[in-house]
């Protein structure tokens, strides 16, 4: 899981936005529309990043379609210290 986190959060262009999304989801579950509003990002941009995070097992969702709610996956919560290290390194 640690390698996956480094890849999706630093190995590609959208890493900074994915970190922002993960931080929001760590506080409480949200749907894509709410994330877009709170992060001042385009809805399609948020959907793209959520799809990448789901495909890599970083977040999971309940429900389908527009109202799907996203949360960090169990593995992600177990490796939250890795995420904090990544955030610290990319914000230095």
mmCIF file of N, CA, C and O in Angstrom:
data_model
loop_
_atom_site.group_PDB
_atom_site.id
_atom_site.type_symbol
_atom_site.label_atom_id
_atom_site.label_comp_id
_atom_site.label_asym_id
_atom_site.label_seq_id
_atom_site.Cartn_x
_atom_site.Cartn_y
_atom_site.Cartn_z
ATOM 1 N N UNK A 1 0.821 -1.210 0.000
ATOM 2 C CA UNK A 1 0.000 0.000 0.000
ATOM 3 C C UNK A 1 0.853 1.258 0.000
ATOM 4 O O UNK A 1 0.476 2.237 -0.612
ATOM 5 N N UNK A 2 1.999 1.205 0.689
ATOM 6 C CA UNK A 2 2.837 2.390 0.768
ATOM 7 C C UNK A 2 3.277 2.859 -0.626
ATOM 8 O O UNK A 2 3.241 4.048 -0.932
ATOM 9 N N UNK A 3 3.652 1.905 -1.485
ATOM 10 C CA UNK A 3 4.057 2.258 -2.848
ATOM 11 C C UNK A 3 2.918 2.874 -3.639
ATOM 12 O O UNK A 3 3.124 3.822 -4.405
ATOM 13 N N UNK A 4 1.730 2.351 -3.456
ATOM 14 C CA UNK A 4 0.551 2.901 -4.145
ATOM 15 C C UNK A 4 0.312 4.338 -3.701
ATOM 16 O O UNK A 4 0.047 5.217 -4.522
ATOM 17 N N UNK A 5 0.419 4.587 -2.404
ATOM 18 C CA UNK A 5 0.208 5.951 -1.901
ATOM 19 C C UNK A 5 1.225 6.918 -2.473
ATOM 20 O O UNK A 5 0.874 8.024 -2.895
ATOM 21 N N UNK A 6 2.482 6.525 -2.513
ATOM 22 C CA UNK A 6 3.506 7.399 -3.102
ATOM 23 C C UNK A 6 3.216 7.646 -4.574
ATOM 24 O O UNK A 6 3.356 8.766 -5.068
ATOM 25 N N UNK A 7 2.773 6.607 -5.279
ATOM 26 C CA UNK A 7 2.485 6.761 -6.707
ATOM 27 C C UNK A 7 1.323 7.726 -6.948
ATOM 28 O O UNK A 7 1.453 8.677 -7.713
ATOM 29 N N UNK A 8 0.184 7.508 -6.302
ATOM 30 C CA UNK A 8 -0.992 8.328 -6.605
ATOM 31 C C UNK A 8 -0.900 9.738 -6.022
ATOM 32 O O UNK A 8 -1.558 10.649 -6.516
ATOM 33 N N UNK A 9 -0.072 9.915 -4.986
ATOM 34 C CA UNK A 9 0.011 11.244 -4.369
ATOM 35 C C UNK A 9 1.217 12.058 -4.835
ATOM 36 O O UNK A 9 1.222 13.277 -4.671
ATOM 37 N N UNK A 10 2.228 11.402 -5.404
ATOM 38 C CA UNK A 10 3.396 12.173 -5.854
ATOM 39 C C UNK A 10 3.873 11.791 -7.250
ATOM 40 O O UNK A 10 4.594 12.560 -7.871
ATOM 41 N N UNK A 11 3.498 10.634 -7.755
ATOM 42 C CA UNK A 11 4.043 10.148 -9.018
ATOM 43 C C UNK A 11 3.334 10.642 -10.254
ATOM 44 O O UNK A 11 3.777 10.396 -11.367
ATOM 45 N N UNK A 12 2.225 11.342 -10.066
ATOM 46 C CA UNK A 12 1.474 11.828 -11.217
ATOM 47 C C UNK A 12 1.104 13.295 -11.001
ATOM 48 O O UNK A 12 1.192 13.813 -9.891
ATOM 49 N N UNK A 13 0.643 13.960 -12.056
ATOM 50 C CA UNK A 13 0.375 15.397 -12.005
ATOM 51 C C UNK A 13 -0.692 15.808 -11.000
ATOM 52 O O UNK A 13 -0.642 16.894 -10.454
ATOM 53 N N UNK A 14 -1.649 14.969 -10.746
ATOM 54 C CA UNK A 14 -2.765 15.353 -9.881
ATOM 55 C C UNK A 14 -2.547 15.092 -8.409
ATOM 56 O O UNK A 14 -3.480 15.210 -7.613
ATOM 57 N N UNK A 15 -1.338 14.768 -8.021
ATOM 58 C CA UNK A 15 -1.066 14.404 -6.638
ATOM 59 C C UNK A 15 -1.502 15.447 -5.614
ATOM 60 O O UNK A 15 -2.074 15.108 -4.580
ATOM 61 N N UNK A 16 -1.257 16.697 -5.899
ATOM 62 C CA UNK A 16 -1.607 17.755 -4.931
ATOM 63 C C UNK A 16 -3.117 17.796 -4.682
ATOM 64 O O UNK A 16 -3.553 17.920 -3.535
ATOM 65 N N UNK A 17 -3.903 17.676 -5.737
ATOM 66 C CA UNK A 17 -5.359 17.671 -5.543
ATOM 67 C C UNK A 17 -5.826 16.396 -4.851
ATOM 68 O O UNK A 17 -6.774 16.427 -4.063
ATOM 69 N N UNK A 18 -5.176 15.283 -5.118
ATOM 70 C CA UNK A 18 -5.563 14.046 -4.438
ATOM 71 C C UNK A 18 -5.270 14.137 -2.941
ATOM 72 O O UNK A 18 -6.046 13.638 -2.117
ATOM 73 N N UNK A 19 -4.183 14.782 -2.588
ATOM 74 C CA UNK A 19 -3.892 14.994 -1.160
ATOM 75 C C UNK A 19 -4.980 15.856 -0.536
ATOM 76 O O UNK A 19 -5.475 15.562 0.547
ATOM 77 N N UNK A 20 -5.381 16.913 -1.216
ATOM 78 C CA UNK A 20 -6.447 17.777 -0.694
ATOM 79 C C UNK A 20 -7.742 16.991 -0.504
ATOM 80 O O UNK A 20 -8.437 17.139 0.502
ATOM 81 N N UNK A 21 -8.067 16.143 -1.475
ATOM 82 C CA UNK A 21 -9.283 15.326 -1.381
ATOM 83 C C UNK A 21 -9.185 14.366 -0.200
ATOM 84 O O UNK A 21 -10.123 14.230 0.587
ATOM 85 N N UNK A 22 -8.046 13.700 -0.048
ATOM 86 C CA UNK A 22 -7.881 12.762 1.075
ATOM 87 C C UNK A 22 -8.006 13.466 2.415
ATOM 88 O O UNK A 22 -8.608 12.931 3.356
ATOM 89 N N UNK A 23 -7.428 14.653 2.521
ATOM 90 C CA UNK A 23 -7.551 15.408 3.776
ATOM 91 C C UNK A 23 -9.014 15.695 4.105
ATOM 92 O O UNK A 23 -9.447 15.551 5.248
ATOM 93 N N UNK A 24 -9.773 16.113 3.108
ATOM 94 C CA UNK A 24 -11.199 16.384 3.332
ATOM 95 C C UNK A 24 -11.937 15.122 3.742
ATOM 96 O O UNK A 24 -12.750 15.139 4.664
ATOM 97 N N UNK A 25 -11.647 14.018 3.059
ATOM 98 C CA UNK A 25 -12.347 12.764 3.361
ATOM 99 C C UNK A 25 -11.940 12.190 4.716
ATOM 100 O O UNK A 25 -12.708 11.425 5.302
ATOM 101 N N UNK A 26 -10.765 12.546 5.193
ATOM 102 C CA UNK A 26 -10.344 12.035 6.508
ATOM 103 C C UNK A 26 -11.162 12.678 7.624
ATOM 104 O O UNK A 26 -11.289 12.124 8.704
ATOM 105 N N UNK A 27 -11.723 13.854 7.353
ATOM 106 C CA UNK A 27 -12.548 14.543 8.355
ATOM 107 C C UNK A 27 -13.948 13.950 8.429
ATOM 108 O O UNK A 27 -14.502 13.782 9.493
ATOM 109 N N UNK A 28 -14.520 13.671 7.242
ATOM 110 C CA UNK A 28 -15.837 13.037 7.176
ATOM 111 C C UNK A 28 -16.133 12.644 5.724
ATOM 112 O O UNK A 28 -15.572 13.234 4.795
ATOM 113 N N UNK A 29 -17.000 11.653 5.532
ATOM 114 C CA UNK A 29 -17.349 11.230 4.164
ATOM 115 C C UNK A 29 -18.037 12.367 3.401
ATOM 116 O O UNK A 29 -18.761 13.179 3.997
ATOM 117 N N UNK A 30 -17.788 12.391 2.081
ATOM 118 C CA UNK A 30 -18.422 13.418 1.241
ATOM 119 C C UNK A 30 -18.668 12.837 -0.147
ATOM 120 O O UNK A 30 -17.986 11.912 -0.568
ATOM 121 N N UNK A 31 -19.610 13.465 -0.866
ATOM 122 C CA UNK A 31 -19.783 13.081 -2.265
ATOM 123 C C UNK A 31 -18.949 14.019 -3.136
ATOM 124 O O UNK A 31 -18.373 15.002 -2.652
ATOM 125 N N UNK A 32 -18.878 13.696 -4.416
ATOM 126 C CA UNK A 32 -18.009 14.451 -5.326
ATOM 127 C C UNK A 32 -18.429 15.914 -5.434
ATOM 128 O O UNK A 32 -17.574 16.808 -5.490
ATOM 129 N N UNK A 33 -19.718 16.158 -5.450
ATOM 130 C CA UNK A 33 -20.194 17.532 -5.573
ATOM 131 C C UNK A 33 -19.773 18.372 -4.375
ATOM 132 O O UNK A 33 -19.291 19.498 -4.523
ATOM 133 N N UNK A 34 -19.906 17.830 -3.173
ATOM 134 C CA UNK A 34 -19.513 18.551 -1.961
ATOM 135 C C UNK A 34 -18.005 18.817 -1.959
ATOM 136 O O UNK A 34 -17.551 19.902 -1.602
ATOM 137 N N UNK A 35 -17.226 17.803 -2.370
ATOM 138 C CA UNK A 35 -15.771 17.997 -2.435
ATOM 139 C C UNK A 35 -15.420 19.115 -3.408
ATOM 140 O O UNK A 35 -14.556 19.950 -3.127
ATOM 141 N N UNK A 36 -16.087 19.127 -4.563
ATOM 142 C CA UNK A 36 -15.808 20.162 -5.564
ATOM 143 C C UNK A 36 -16.088 21.551 -4.990
ATOM 144 O O UNK A 36 -15.299 22.484 -5.182
ATOM 145 N N UNK A 37 -17.192 21.685 -4.279
ATOM 146 C CA UNK A 37 -17.546 22.984 -3.685
ATOM 147 C C UNK A 37 -16.521 23.397 -2.625
ATOM 148 O O UNK A 37 -16.054 24.534 -2.610
ATOM 149 N N UNK A 38 -16.184 22.485 -1.747
ATOM 150 C CA UNK A 38 -15.307 22.827 -0.626
ATOM 151 C C UNK A 38 -13.864 23.068 -1.054
ATOM 152 O O UNK A 38 -13.148 23.851 -0.434
ATOM 153 N N UNK A 39 -13.425 22.375 -2.119
ATOM 154 C CA UNK A 39 -12.038 22.529 -2.581
ATOM 155 C C UNK A 39 -11.918 23.534 -3.727
ATOM 156 O O UNK A 39 -10.832 23.781 -4.228
ATOM 157 N N UNK A 40 -13.058 24.085 -4.156
ATOM 158 C CA UNK A 40 -13.079 25.043 -5.275
ATOM 159 C C UNK A 40 -12.425 24.443 -6.512
ATOM 160 O O UNK A 40 -11.587 25.071 -7.177
ATOM 161 N N UNK A 41 -12.841 23.201 -6.800
ATOM 162 C CA UNK A 41 -12.358 22.494 -7.987
ATOM 163 C C UNK A 41 -13.555 22.171 -8.878
ATOM 164 O O UNK A 41 -14.689 22.071 -8.410
ATOM 165 N N UNK A 42 -13.292 21.986 -10.148
ATOM 166 C CA UNK A 42 -14.315 21.572 -11.085
ATOM 167 C C UNK A 42 -14.811 20.169 -10.707
ATOM 168 O O UNK A 42 -14.020 19.303 -10.326
ATOM 169 N N UNK A 43 -16.117 19.955 -10.841
ATOM 170 C CA UNK A 43 -16.709 18.662 -10.492
ATOM 171 C C UNK A 43 -16.042 17.520 -11.265
ATOM 172 O O UNK A 43 -15.736 16.470 -10.684
ATOM 173 N N UNK A 44 -15.796 17.715 -12.554
ATOM 174 C CA UNK A 44 -15.178 16.648 -13.361
ATOM 175 C C UNK A 44 -13.746 16.359 -12.902
ATOM 176 O O UNK A 44 -13.291 15.221 -12.971
ATOM 177 N N UNK A 45 -13.047 17.370 -12.441
ATOM 178 C CA UNK A 45 -11.692 17.178 -11.911
ATOM 179 C C UNK A 45 -11.749 16.302 -10.666
ATOM 180 O O UNK A 45 -10.973 15.356 -10.522
ATOM 181 N N UNK A 46 -12.680 16.613 -9.772
ATOM 182 C CA UNK A 46 -12.834 15.812 -8.551
ATOM 183 C C UNK A 46 -13.210 14.383 -8.911
ATOM 184 O O UNK A 46 -12.657 13.426 -8.365
ATOM 185 N N UNK A 47 -14.147 14.217 -9.841
ATOM 186 C CA UNK A 47 -14.557 12.867 -10.255
ATOM 187 C C UNK A 47 -13.355 12.079 -10.796
ATOM 188 O O UNK A 47 -13.189 10.912 -10.482
ATOM 189 N N UNK A 48 -12.534 12.723 -11.600
ATOM 190 C CA UNK A 48 -11.347 12.049 -12.146
ATOM 191 C C UNK A 48 -10.437 11.571 -11.015
ATOM 192 O O UNK A 48 -10.010 10.403 -11.001
ATOM 193 N N UNK A 49 -10.153 12.459 -10.076
ATOM 194 C CA UNK A 49 -9.246 12.080 -8.983
ATOM 195 C C UNK A 49 -9.867 11.004 -8.088
ATOM 196 O O UNK A 49 -9.161 10.097 -7.636
ATOM 197 N N UNK A 50 -11.158 11.087 -7.845
ATOM 198 C CA UNK A 50 -11.816 10.038 -7.061
ATOM 199 C C UNK A 50 -11.735 8.697 -7.784
ATOM 200 O O UNK A 50 -11.494 7.657 -7.151
ATOM 201 N N UNK A 51 -11.917 8.698 -9.093
ATOM 202 C CA UNK A 51 -11.803 7.450 -9.866
ATOM 203 C C UNK A 51 -10.408 6.849 -9.724
ATOM 204 O O UNK A 51 -10.256 5.638 -9.537
ATOM 205 N N UNK A 52 -9.369 7.694 -9.804
ATOM 206 C CA UNK A 52 -7.986 7.213 -9.646
ATOM 207 C C UNK A 52 -7.785 6.639 -8.243
ATOM 208 O O UNK A 52 -7.200 5.558 -8.083
ATOM 209 N N UNK A 53 -8.298 7.348 -7.241
ATOM 210 C CA UNK A 53 -8.143 6.887 -5.851
ATOM 211 C C UNK A 53 -8.896 5.582 -5.609
ATOM 212 O O UNK A 53 -8.391 4.690 -4.926
ATOM 213 N N UNK A 54 -10.073 5.442 -6.185
ATOM 214 C CA UNK A 54 -10.842 4.189 -6.039
ATOM 215 C C UNK A 54 -10.121 3.047 -6.755
ATOM 216 O O UNK A 54 -9.969 1.949 -6.209
ATOM 217 N N UNK A 55 -9.664 3.289 -7.976
ATOM 218 C CA UNK A 55 -8.986 2.245 -8.755
ATOM 219 C C UNK A 55 -7.735 1.729 -8.044
ATOM 220 O O UNK A 55 -7.347 0.577 -8.219
ATOM 221 N N UNK A 56 -7.119 2.572 -7.234
ATOM 222 C CA UNK A 56 -5.898 2.173 -6.525
ATOM 223 C C UNK A 56 -6.166 1.765 -5.078
ATOM 224 O O UNK A 56 -5.230 1.566 -4.310
ATOM 225 N N UNK A 57 -7.433 1.663 -4.696
ATOM 226 C CA UNK A 57 -7.791 1.190 -3.366
ATOM 227 C C UNK A 57 -7.531 2.191 -2.254
ATOM 228 O O UNK A 57 -7.519 1.832 -1.083
ATOM 229 N N UNK A 58 -7.359 3.458 -2.602
ATOM 230 C CA UNK A 58 -7.070 4.483 -1.595
ATOM 231 C C UNK A 58 -8.363 4.981 -0.946
ATOM 232 O O UNK A 58 -8.383 5.273 0.241
ATOM 233 N N UNK A 59 -9.419 5.103 -1.707
ATOM 234 C CA UNK A 59 -10.724 5.453 -1.153
ATOM 235 C C UNK A 59 -11.744 4.421 -1.631
ATOM 236 O O UNK A 59 -11.520 3.699 -2.597
ATOM 237 N N UNK A 60 -12.854 4.366 -0.925
ATOM 238 C CA UNK A 60 -13.960 3.504 -1.321
ATOM 239 C C UNK A 60 -15.228 4.326 -1.247
ATOM 240 O O UNK A 60 -15.258 5.381 -0.614
ATOM 241 N N UNK A 61 -16.267 3.840 -1.907
ATOM 242 C CA UNK A 61 -17.517 4.599 -1.906
ATOM 243 C C UNK A 61 -18.690 3.694 -1.617
ATOM 244 O O UNK A 61 -18.629 2.477 -1.812
ATOM 245 N N UNK A 62 -19.738 4.318 -1.124
ATOM 246 C CA UNK A 62 -20.998 3.610 -0.951
ATOM 247 C C UNK A 62 -22.026 4.319 -1.810
ATOM 248 O O UNK A 62 -21.972 5.530 -1.993
ATOM 249 N N UNK A 63 -22.934 3.556 -2.369
ATOM 250 C CA UNK A 63 -23.912 4.129 -3.259
ATOM 251 C C UNK A 63 -23.368 4.197 -4.676
ATOM 252 O O UNK A 63 -22.203 3.879 -4.933
ATOM 253 N N UNK A 64 -24.238 4.607 -5.584
ATOM 254 C CA UNK A 64 -23.837 4.719 -6.984
ATOM 255 C C UNK A 64 -24.266 6.073 -7.520
ATOM 256 O O UNK A 64 -25.151 6.723 -6.971
ATOM 257 N N UNK A 65 -23.608 6.474 -8.574
ATOM 258 C CA UNK A 65 -23.994 7.690 -9.267
ATOM 259 C C UNK A 65 -23.655 8.966 -8.523
ATOM 260 O O UNK A 65 -22.724 9.023 -7.723
ATOM 261 N N UNK A 66 -24.461 9.984 -8.763
ATOM 262 C CA UNK A 66 -24.199 11.334 -8.278
ATOM 263 C C UNK A 66 -24.063 11.415 -6.761
ATOM 264 O O UNK A 66 -23.254 12.161 -6.244
ATOM 265 N N UNK A 67 -24.827 10.642 -6.040
ATOM 266 C CA UNK A 67 -24.830 10.736 -4.584
ATOM 267 C C UNK A 67 -23.844 9.840 -3.870
ATOM 268 O O UNK A 67 -23.847 9.778 -2.644
ATOM 269 N N UNK A 68 -22.987 9.136 -4.595
ATOM 270 C CA UNK A 68 -22.013 8.254 -3.947
ATOM 271 C C UNK A 68 -21.190 9.027 -2.931
ATOM 272 O O UNK A 68 -20.747 10.139 -3.191
ATOM 273 N N UNK A 69 -20.992 8.408 -1.773
ATOM 274 C CA UNK A 69 -20.222 9.023 -0.697
ATOM 275 C C UNK A 69 -18.891 8.297 -0.589
ATOM 276 O O UNK A 69 -18.843 7.065 -0.613
ATOM 277 N N UNK A 70 -17.819 9.068 -0.455
ATOM 278 C CA UNK A 70 -16.454 8.519 -0.448
ATOM 279 C C UNK A 70 -15.825 8.638 0.932
ATOM 280 O O UNK A 70 -16.046 9.620 1.638
ATOM 281 N N UNK A 71 -15.028 7.616 1.271
ATOM 282 C CA UNK A 71 -14.252 7.607 2.511
ATOM 283 C C UNK A 71 -12.897 6.971 2.221
ATOM 284 O O UNK A 71 -12.765 6.198 1.273
ATOM 285 N N UNK A 72 -11.883 7.270 3.029
ATOM 286 C CA UNK A 72 -10.602 6.563 2.873
ATOM 287 C C UNK A 72 -10.821 5.074 3.139
ATOM 288 O O UNK A 72 -11.596 4.697 4.021
ATOM 289 N N UNK A 73 -10.146 4.227 2.374
ATOM 290 C CA UNK A 73 -10.294 2.783 2.561
ATOM 291 C C UNK A 73 -9.655 2.360 3.886
ATOM 292 O O UNK A 73 -8.880 3.111 4.494
ATOM 293 N N UNK A 74 -9.965 1.159 4.323
ATOM 294 C CA UNK A 74 -9.373 0.636 5.552
ATOM 295 C C UNK A 74 -7.853 0.603 5.477
ATOM 296 O O UNK A 74 -7.159 0.957 6.436
ATOM 297 N N UNK A 75 -7.312 0.187 4.332
ATOM 298 C CA UNK A 75 -5.848 0.154 4.166
ATOM 299 C C UNK A 75 -5.251 1.550 4.255
ATOM 300 O O UNK A 75 -4.184 1.746 4.831
ATOM 301 N N UNK A 76 -5.944 2.507 3.681
ATOM 302 C CA UNK A 76 -5.443 3.880 3.730
ATOM 303 C C UNK A 76 -5.408 4.376 5.168
ATOM 304 O O UNK A 76 -4.430 4.998 5.594
ATOM 305 N N UNK A 77 -6.467 4.088 5.918
ATOM 306 C CA UNK A 77 -6.491 4.521 7.329
ATOM 307 C C UNK A 77 -5.370 3.840 8.126
ATOM 308 O O UNK A 77 -4.774 4.454 9.003
ATOM 309 N N UNK A 78 -5.057 2.585 7.790
ATOM 310 C CA UNK A 78 -3.970 1.888 8.475
ATOM 311 C C UNK A 78 -2.605 2.494 8.148
ATOM 312 O O UNK A 78 -1.674 2.389 8.928
ATOM 313 N N UNK A 79 -2.487 3.114 6.974
ATOM 314 C CA UNK A 79 -1.212 3.697 6.540
ATOM 315 C C UNK A 79 -1.245 5.226 6.563
ATOM 316 O O UNK A 79 -0.548 5.880 5.799
ATOM 317 N N UNK A 80 -2.067 5.791 7.435
ATOM 318 C CA UNK A 80 -2.199 7.255 7.458
ATOM 319 C C UNK A 80 -0.872 7.936 7.796
ATOM 320 O O UNK A 80 -0.596 9.041 7.336
ATOM 321 N N UNK A 81 -0.008 7.275 8.571
ATOM 322 C CA UNK A 81 1.304 7.859 8.877
ATOM 323 C C UNK A 81 2.125 8.055 7.599
ATOM 324 O O UNK A 81 2.854 9.032 7.473
ATOM 325 N N UNK A 82 1.980 7.156 6.636
ATOM 326 C CA UNK A 82 2.670 7.319 5.349
ATOM 327 C C UNK A 82 2.134 8.551 4.627
ATOM 328 O O UNK A 82 2.908 9.332 4.059
ATOM 329 N N UNK A 83 0.831 8.739 4.648
ATOM 330 C CA UNK A 83 0.239 9.910 4.002
ATOM 331 C C UNK A 83 0.756 11.186 4.654
ATOM 332 O O UNK A 83 1.095 12.149 3.955
ATOM 333 N N UNK A 84 0.856 11.197 5.969
ATOM 334 C CA UNK A 84 1.379 12.377 6.657
ATOM 335 C C UNK A 84 2.829 12.652 6.256
ATOM 336 O O UNK A 84 3.219 13.811 6.080
ATOM 337 N N UNK A 85 3.636 11.592 6.103
ATOM 338 C CA UNK A 85 5.024 11.780 5.648
ATOM 339 C C UNK A 85 5.057 12.342 4.234
ATOM 340 O O UNK A 85 5.860 13.222 3.914
ATOM 341 N N UNK A 86 4.191 11.831 3.368
ATOM 342 C CA UNK A 86 4.131 12.326 1.987
ATOM 343 C C UNK A 86 3.750 13.802 1.984
ATOM 344 O O UNK A 86 4.379 14.617 1.298
ATOM 345 N N UNK A 87 2.726 14.144 2.746
ATOM 346 C CA UNK A 87 2.285 15.542 2.805
ATOM 347 C C UNK A 87 3.418 16.431 3.307
ATOM 348 O O UNK A 87 3.678 17.505 2.744
ATOM 349 N N UNK A 88 4.125 15.973 4.331
ATOM 350 C CA UNK A 88 5.228 16.774 4.872
ATOM 351 C C UNK A 88 6.322 16.989 3.826
ATOM 352 O O UNK A 88 6.876 18.080 3.713
ATOM 353 N N UNK A 89 6.615 15.975 3.047
ATOM 354 C CA UNK A 89 7.683 16.103 2.055
ATOM 355 C C UNK A 89 7.278 16.976 0.873
ATOM 356 O O UNK A 89 8.099 17.710 0.343
ATOM 357 N N UNK A 90 6.020 16.891 0.430
ATOM 358 C CA UNK A 90 5.622 17.687 -0.735
ATOM 359 C C UNK A 90 5.339 19.141 -0.372
ATOM 360 O O UNK A 90 5.307 19.989 -1.253
ATOM 361 N N UNK A 91 5.152 19.430 0.912
ATOM 362 C CA UNK A 91 4.885 20.812 1.305
ATOM 363 C C UNK A 91 6.126 21.514 1.840
ATOM 364 O O UNK A 91 6.042 22.661 2.246
ATOM 365 N N UNK A 92 7.260 20.827 1.862
ATOM 366 C CA UNK A 92 8.504 21.465 2.337
ATOM 367 C C UNK A 92 8.982 22.514 1.358
ATOM 368 O O UNK A 92 8.823 22.478 0.203
#
